[in-house]
Amino acid sequence: MKKLFSLSVLLLLASVAFSSLIKDIVSSYASQVIEGHRIVVEQEKGSTTKIRYENILRNGYNEIVKIVAPQQFEWSSIGEKTYIVFGNKMRLSPATIVDAEQTFIKDVSKASTIVSTSTTYYHGVKSLKLVIKSRNATYTAMILEPSLIIGYLKIDHKKGSITIDYDWIKAIPLSYFNAVIEKFKIIKKPPSSMEIYLWKLVSKLDNVSITSISIRDISVVIVSGKTNLNKIIVAYVFQSGQDISTSDLTAQFKSKGFTALSIKKDDVEMVLITKMKLDQLREWINEVFK
Amino acid sequence: MMECEDYREKFVHEELTEKEQSEFKEHLKNCAECRAFVKNYNQMREFIKLRTEFRASNILKNKIVSRVKFKNATKRIFRVALPTAALIVLGTFYTMSSFSTKDVMYEKVALSGIKMLNSNPATEVNSQSNLDYLVKIKYASDQF
Ligand SMILES: [Zn+2]
């Protein structure tokens, strides 16, 4: 009985110490101003591995992420809003972009348990190696000492894993971060309905591609990709009010034996074609635009 | 048997024992997914090495960036070439034939979609549009 008591006291003490460590990491993250280069590897069972090389400029939860390879793309998260960077302009994104590192910070600050801690060296810097479990994932992190900056993070979740590996990171003055931000013109105009509906399609399709075509004064965007049931869907999307009729276009596909359906959302017209049955297509459309 | 996902990461980080390493090399011969992973990772590593080695020199840095751009551009040329060629053919059709009707236009517009419906969709970021940032958003976001 006494043994059990002292064991539970020990466990209690341990968990108090652990949670204060998490608190320290979380509060430190919110006040860090850093510049870094990192490699992000995302693996999911049954899909191709994604690898990106990114340059990060971060002040707490605000950050500018510049993907350098394999495809150049720059985005930012400022005041919990996602922007897409076009040259020296930032435009509100039709979708939130999630940085797994920030998911980690938010997730462990809610409810999590430290499974193990040890001291190690990461790229020659003395670090804390932590394994933290939450309801959603198991995190393996290398936290640099004494700055508590994240040098490495591996997230094992139900569907696969994400690894974030900084090959270079340093603390920078806040004035530098602010100077960079000030160079951008932040456009707070909401995304167009065309962008919003295109995003709905893109987000629900795998191996997706977007093609813009214009013939005479008509411009049409074609989105094509695979549904989660591995069926190909091609969507013609265009601004209404142009000299193109959805019923004439739909008739083209029907006459060739394909399933086609046209829908209108706000000022956006869409014609979706597939080899699936009409009911299945209708079900998919309902799922995408619910 | 090997759980390839665990092994391939250790392999690229050179964390496998000699025996495991030779086993994994055998496995690579039969597993396209692992081969793609190792290839991608090494390319990326190479890129990082270039960056860190030459960070001091801006001229070289610019060269590296332009090389990456060039690579993307060449890939893009191939991707754009086919549909563009199709459009050019389409365009000349309109200007040349005086009896072209709207039906013909619909048929032609429909054709590009049907072609996509009959082909296997791309397995990497692949777009010919100024809206391709929508596809990149997906690539940049880490949801789980
Ligand atoms: Zn494999």
XYZ file of C-alpha atoms and ligand atoms in Angstrom:
435
model
C 0.000 0.000 0.000
C 2.766 2.368 1.012
C 4.671 1.398 -2.089
C 1.665 2.107 -4.269
C 1.209 5.456 -2.574
C 4.784 6.577 -3.102
C 4.629 5.375 -6.700
C 1.550 7.470 -7.415
C 3.157 10.509 -5.743
C 6.158 9.975 -7.958
C 3.991 9.733 -11.064
C 2.099 12.842 -10.041
C 5.319 14.776 -9.518
C 6.615 13.542 -12.835
C 3.515 14.592 -14.754
C 3.589 18.043 -13.138
C 7.207 18.487 -14.202
C 6.399 17.219 -17.709
C 3.443 19.463 -18.244
C 5.486 22.473 -17.175
C 8.034 21.491 -19.828
C 5.291 21.422 -22.457
C 4.046 24.772 -21.190
C 7.555 26.182 -21.560
C 7.866 24.881 -25.114
C 4.440 26.223 -26.092
C 4.963 29.669 -24.584
C 8.462 29.878 -26.007
C 7.116 29.020 -29.484
C 4.687 31.939 -29.326
C 7.509 34.395 -28.667
C 10.214 33.000 -30.953
C 11.309 34.986 -33.990
C 13.275 32.694 -36.294
C 14.535 32.162 -39.782
C 15.085 28.606 -40.958
C 15.383 26.155 -43.809
C 13.617 22.857 -43.473
C 12.820 19.715 -45.361
C 9.304 18.359 -44.978
C 8.497 14.763 -45.849
C 4.913 13.621 -45.832
C 4.114 9.946 -46.195
C 0.684 8.477 -46.370
C -0.211 4.869 -46.903
C -1.359 4.285 -50.453
C -0.300 7.664 -51.832
C 2.918 9.121 -53.176
C 5.381 10.685 -50.742
C 5.473 14.474 -50.715
C 8.835 16.144 -50.117
C 9.285 19.894 -49.889
C 12.158 22.230 -49.138
C 11.007 25.403 -47.404
C 12.427 28.681 -46.139
C 10.651 29.923 -43.047
C 10.455 33.340 -41.470
C 8.409 33.147 -38.301
C 7.316 35.395 -35.485
C 5.308 33.301 -33.014
C 2.394 31.915 -35.002
C 2.825 34.395 -37.853
C 5.000 33.112 -40.648
C 6.014 33.398 -44.265
C 6.759 30.039 -45.871
C 8.588 29.959 -49.158
C 8.614 26.549 -50.799
C 11.776 26.416 -52.885
C 11.508 22.920 -54.285
C 10.103 20.881 -55.965
C 7.651 23.623 -57.027
C 8.060 27.238 -56.014
C 5.188 28.546 -53.972
C 4.967 31.124 -51.211
C 2.301 31.547 -48.585
C 1.900 33.176 -45.221
C -0.111 32.863 -42.082
C -0.785 36.174 -40.383
C -3.305 36.693 -37.620
C -4.647 33.151 -38.183
C -5.432 33.966 -41.829
C -3.746 32.268 -44.769
C -2.449 34.396 -47.636
C -0.952 33.394 -50.960
C 2.085 35.437 -51.910
C 2.183 36.791 -55.469
C 5.337 38.858 -55.867
C 5.069 41.666 -53.308
C 1.367 41.103 -52.702
C -0.358 38.787 -50.264
C -3.895 37.730 -51.134
C -6.353 35.927 -48.875
C -6.294 32.214 -49.673
C -9.516 30.315 -50.433
C -8.279 27.636 -48.018
C -6.329 27.459 -44.791
C -2.820 26.086 -45.178
C -1.743 24.046 -42.195
C 1.825 23.963 -40.903
C 2.194 20.663 -39.067
C 4.624 22.266 -36.628
C 1.887 24.601 -35.421
C -0.570 21.721 -35.235
C 1.944 20.030 -32.942
C 2.164 23.068 -30.643
C -1.630 23.470 -30.498
C -2.209 19.747 -30.041
C 0.263 19.167 -27.207
C -0.863 22.281 -25.357
C -4.341 20.751 -25.013
C -4.025 17.212 -23.714
C -0.882 15.183 -24.110
C 1.516 12.941 -22.248
C 5.264 12.926 -22.434
C 6.314 9.340 -23.014
C 10.041 9.925 -22.731
C 12.666 12.613 -22.481
C 16.381 12.379 -23.071
C 19.275 14.651 -23.806
C 20.870 14.410 -27.210
C 22.753 16.438 -29.808
C 20.985 17.597 -32.925
C 23.255 18.922 -35.695
C 25.778 19.438 -32.892
C 23.407 21.437 -30.690
C 22.481 20.123 -27.243
C 18.813 19.174 -27.460
C 15.958 17.568 -25.616
C 14.530 14.564 -27.353
C 10.878 14.213 -26.471
C 8.261 11.653 -27.355
C 4.811 13.057 -26.756
C 1.517 11.274 -27.243
C -1.794 12.972 -27.893
C -5.149 11.630 -29.007
C -4.314 12.389 -32.662
C -0.669 11.464 -32.992
C 2.691 10.521 -31.514
C 5.295 13.263 -31.785
C 9.057 12.815 -31.670
C 10.701 16.195 -31.277
C 14.237 17.518 -30.894
C 14.031 20.772 -29.001
C 17.209 22.844 -29.079
C 18.568 24.057 -25.760
C 18.392 26.599 -24.253
C 16.278 28.376 -26.914
C 13.538 25.673 -27.001
C 13.406 26.067 -30.796
C 12.130 22.971 -32.631
C 14.950 21.469 -34.699
C 13.235 18.258 -35.726
C 9.721 16.919 -35.496
C 8.241 13.620 -36.552
C 4.508 13.135 -36.422
C 3.135 9.619 -36.592
C -0.588 9.732 -37.182
C -3.278 7.236 -38.187
C -2.731 7.567 -41.929
C 1.042 8.016 -42.064
C 3.760 10.378 -40.953
C 5.135 13.894 -41.410
C 8.778 14.743 -40.763
C 10.016 18.317 -40.412
C 13.782 18.578 -40.361
C 15.560 21.957 -40.104
C 19.002 21.945 -41.628
C 19.513 25.551 -40.612
C 17.657 27.706 -38.096
C 18.452 30.810 -36.071
C 16.791 33.422 -33.917
C 16.428 36.785 -35.648
C 15.464 40.244 -34.371
C 11.765 41.113 -34.471
C 12.613 44.279 -36.399
C 13.889 42.135 -39.278
C 10.664 40.139 -39.420
C 8.600 43.340 -39.341
C 10.703 44.914 -42.070
C 10.007 41.931 -44.347
C 6.262 41.987 -43.608
C 6.092 45.718 -44.293
C 7.411 45.146 -47.789
C 4.254 43.243 -48.694
C 0.953 44.729 -49.698
C -1.671 42.704 -47.855
C -4.916 42.452 -49.818
C -7.823 41.526 -47.576
C -10.396 41.217 -50.357
C -12.077 37.807 -49.999
C -11.344 35.199 -52.690
C -13.694 35.165 -55.703
C -16.524 32.635 -55.956
C -14.648 31.099 -58.901
C -11.615 30.476 -56.636
C -13.790 29.112 -53.856
C -15.617 26.580 -56.032
C -12.477 25.593 -57.890
C -10.828 24.975 -54.530
C -13.730 22.756 -53.447
C -13.126 20.593 -56.515
C -9.338 20.605 -56.222
C -9.394 19.702 -52.539
C -11.597 16.655 -53.161
C -9.607 15.210 -56.061
C -6.307 13.329 -56.064
C -3.680 13.740 -58.776
C -5.522 16.870 -59.689
C -4.630 19.243 -62.508
C -5.993 22.599 -63.633
C -6.006 23.750 -67.240
C -7.217 27.113 -68.461
C -8.412 27.373 -72.031
C -9.762 30.329 -73.894
C -11.311 30.287 -77.308
C -12.266 33.605 -78.817
C -13.675 35.496 -75.826
C -14.716 32.460 -73.819
C -12.504 31.249 -70.991
C -13.020 27.923 -69.308
C -11.078 26.202 -66.543
C -10.860 22.430 -66.642
C -10.152 20.550 -63.427
C -9.431 16.860 -63.630
C -8.509 14.268 -61.052
C -9.490 11.114 -59.224
C -12.143 10.712 -56.546
C -11.464 8.778 -53.359
C -13.048 5.800 -55.133
C -10.379 6.080 -57.831
C -12.800 7.333 -60.474
C -11.797 10.126 -62.842
C -13.853 13.296 -62.870
C -13.382 16.216 -65.254
C -15.044 19.518 -64.429
C -15.535 22.494 -66.760
C -15.806 25.610 -64.656
C -16.570 29.077 -65.959
C -17.929 32.432 -65.019
C -21.593 32.709 -65.982
C -22.634 35.320 -68.518
C -20.300 34.065 -71.224
C -21.438 32.925 -74.644
C -21.370 29.234 -73.764
C -24.331 27.100 -72.819
C -24.018 24.363 -70.238
C -26.810 22.343 -71.817
C -25.078 22.339 -75.221
C -21.827 21.297 -73.586
C -23.541 18.630 -71.494
C -25.226 17.288 -74.638
C -21.800 16.800 -76.219
C -20.743 14.404 -73.479
C -24.056 12.597 -73.235
C -24.041 11.951 -76.979
C -20.668 10.244 -76.561
C -21.917 7.991 -73.793
C -20.462 9.805 -70.786
C -22.272 10.850 -67.655
C -22.551 14.626 -67.471
C -24.256 17.040 -65.125
C -24.333 20.801 -65.016
C -24.678 22.875 -61.869
C -24.648 26.555 -61.034
C -23.320 28.031 -57.794
C -23.560 31.806 -57.398
C -22.083 33.205 -60.635
C -20.113 30.045 -61.427
C -21.267 27.425 -63.922
C -19.922 23.895 -63.905
C -20.259 20.870 -66.148
C -18.963 17.669 -64.597
C -18.249 14.582 -66.655
C -17.323 11.051 -65.644
C -17.689 7.401 -66.518
C -19.492 6.778 -63.235
C -23.249 6.347 -63.019
C -25.351 9.489 -62.745
C -26.363 8.680 -59.156
C -22.733 8.300 -58.109
C -21.795 11.599 -59.749
C -24.707 13.317 -58.056
C -23.640 11.882 -54.707
C -20.071 13.077 -55.231
C -21.237 16.583 -56.164
C -23.400 16.749 -53.048
C -20.422 15.705 -50.953
C -18.139 18.350 -52.509
C -20.546 21.276 -52.394
C -22.451 20.440 -49.199
C 9.861 -8.883 -43.984
C 10.694 -5.232 -44.068
C 8.221 -2.493 -43.300
C 9.437 -0.341 -46.108
C 8.231 3.013 -44.820
C 10.383 2.773 -41.683
C 13.333 1.334 -43.493
C 13.515 3.765 -46.367
C 13.750 6.752 -44.050
C 16.548 5.083 -42.101
C 18.172 4.189 -45.383
C 18.359 7.781 -46.645
C 19.646 8.894 -43.232
C 22.238 6.102 -43.353
C 20.990 4.644 -40.095
C 20.709 1.023 -41.219
C 23.155 -1.699 -40.277
C 25.191 -3.152 -43.107
C 22.969 -6.220 -43.237
C 19.779 -4.160 -43.258
C 21.237 -1.917 -45.897
C 21.943 -4.750 -48.307
C 18.490 -6.204 -47.594
C 16.946 -2.854 -48.348
C 18.911 -2.511 -51.571
C 17.401 -5.839 -52.632
C 13.974 -4.519 -51.688
C 14.544 -1.395 -53.781
C 14.718 -3.542 -56.886
C 11.133 -4.624 -56.397
C 9.470 -1.630 -54.775
C 8.772 1.329 -57.054
C 7.401 3.397 -54.189
C 10.622 3.112 -52.200
C 12.712 3.804 -55.280
C 10.744 7.005 -55.893
C 11.174 7.975 -52.253
C 14.925 7.460 -52.238
C 15.295 9.285 -55.552
C 13.230 12.263 -54.385
C 15.010 12.428 -51.070
C 18.442 12.326 -52.639
C 17.500 15.022 -55.115
C 16.316 17.173 -52.265
C 19.469 16.453 -50.256
C 21.552 17.419 -53.247
C 19.620 20.633 -53.490
C 20.164 21.395 -49.805
C 23.855 20.616 -50.124
C 24.155 23.057 -53.004
C 22.320 25.685 -51.043
C 24.353 25.372 -47.876
C 27.672 25.084 -49.651
C 27.121 28.162 -51.743
C 25.022 30.273 -49.427
C 27.857 32.810 -49.104
C 27.819 33.620 -52.757
C 24.697 35.272 -54.057
C 25.704 34.830 -57.661
C 25.896 31.118 -57.234
C 22.702 31.102 -55.230
C 20.933 32.808 -58.097
C 22.333 30.253 -60.456
C 20.947 27.432 -58.347
C 17.536 29.025 -58.173
C 17.489 29.641 -61.904
C 18.477 26.043 -62.485
C 15.487 24.912 -60.444
C 13.299 27.318 -62.371
C 14.737 26.030 -65.607
C 13.983 22.467 -64.633
C 10.400 23.360 -63.842
C 10.133 25.324 -67.041
C 11.314 22.461 -69.210
C 8.911 20.075 -67.547
C 6.187 22.616 -68.064
C 6.973 23.002 -71.744
C 6.233 19.337 -72.254
C 3.068 19.507 -70.278
C 1.818 22.630 -71.970
C 2.959 21.579 -75.414
C 0.285 18.967 -76.018
C -2.840 20.850 -74.989
C -1.508 24.030 -76.567
C -0.877 22.198 -79.781
C -4.442 20.972 -79.629
C -5.657 24.530 -79.170
C -3.589 25.849 -82.041
C -5.087 23.213 -84.291
C -8.463 24.215 -82.953
C -7.741 27.898 -83.513
C -6.654 27.428 -87.100
C -9.731 25.372 -87.689
C -11.893 28.334 -86.745
C -10.085 30.918 -88.743
C -9.768 28.722 -91.781
C -13.184 27.200 -92.073
C -15.912 29.648 -92.873
C -18.691 27.133 -92.184
C -17.631 26.391 -88.587
C -20.676 26.305 -86.375
C -21.162 26.551 -82.653
C -21.708 22.796 -82.512
C -18.203 22.292 -83.761
C -16.867 24.557 -81.036
C -18.682 22.570 -78.365
C -17.378 19.384 -79.824
C -13.832 20.698 -79.738
C -14.115 22.057 -76.199
C -15.585 18.755 -75.129
C -12.731 16.850 -76.690
C -10.069 18.067 -74.253
C -12.181 16.920 -71.317
C -12.854 13.540 -72.857
C -9.149 13.096 -73.434
C -8.563 13.742 -69.725
C -11.330 11.343 -68.807
C -9.639 8.614 -70.805
C -6.117 9.195 -69.531
C -4.527 8.518 -66.175
C -4.339 11.711 -64.075
C -0.928 13.115 -63.199
C 0.832 11.861 -60.095
C 2.628 15.131 -59.370
C 1.744 18.802 -59.273
C 0.749 19.351 -62.851
C -1.091 22.353 -64.162
C -1.306 24.624 -67.133
C -3.092 27.557 -65.608
C -2.489 30.713 -63.646
C -4.780 29.078 -61.108
C -2.274 26.343 -60.361
C -1.659 27.889 -56.933
C -4.856 26.098 -55.937
C -3.112 22.785 -56.531
C -0.030 24.053 -54.711
C -2.087 24.959 -51.641
C -2.890 21.298 -51.373
C 0.733 20.352 -51.712
C 1.822 22.867 -49.074
C -0.711 21.952 -46.414
C -0.013 19.242 -43.836
C -3.349 17.892 -42.734
C -3.715 14.820 -40.594
Zn 9.105 -0.539 -50.321
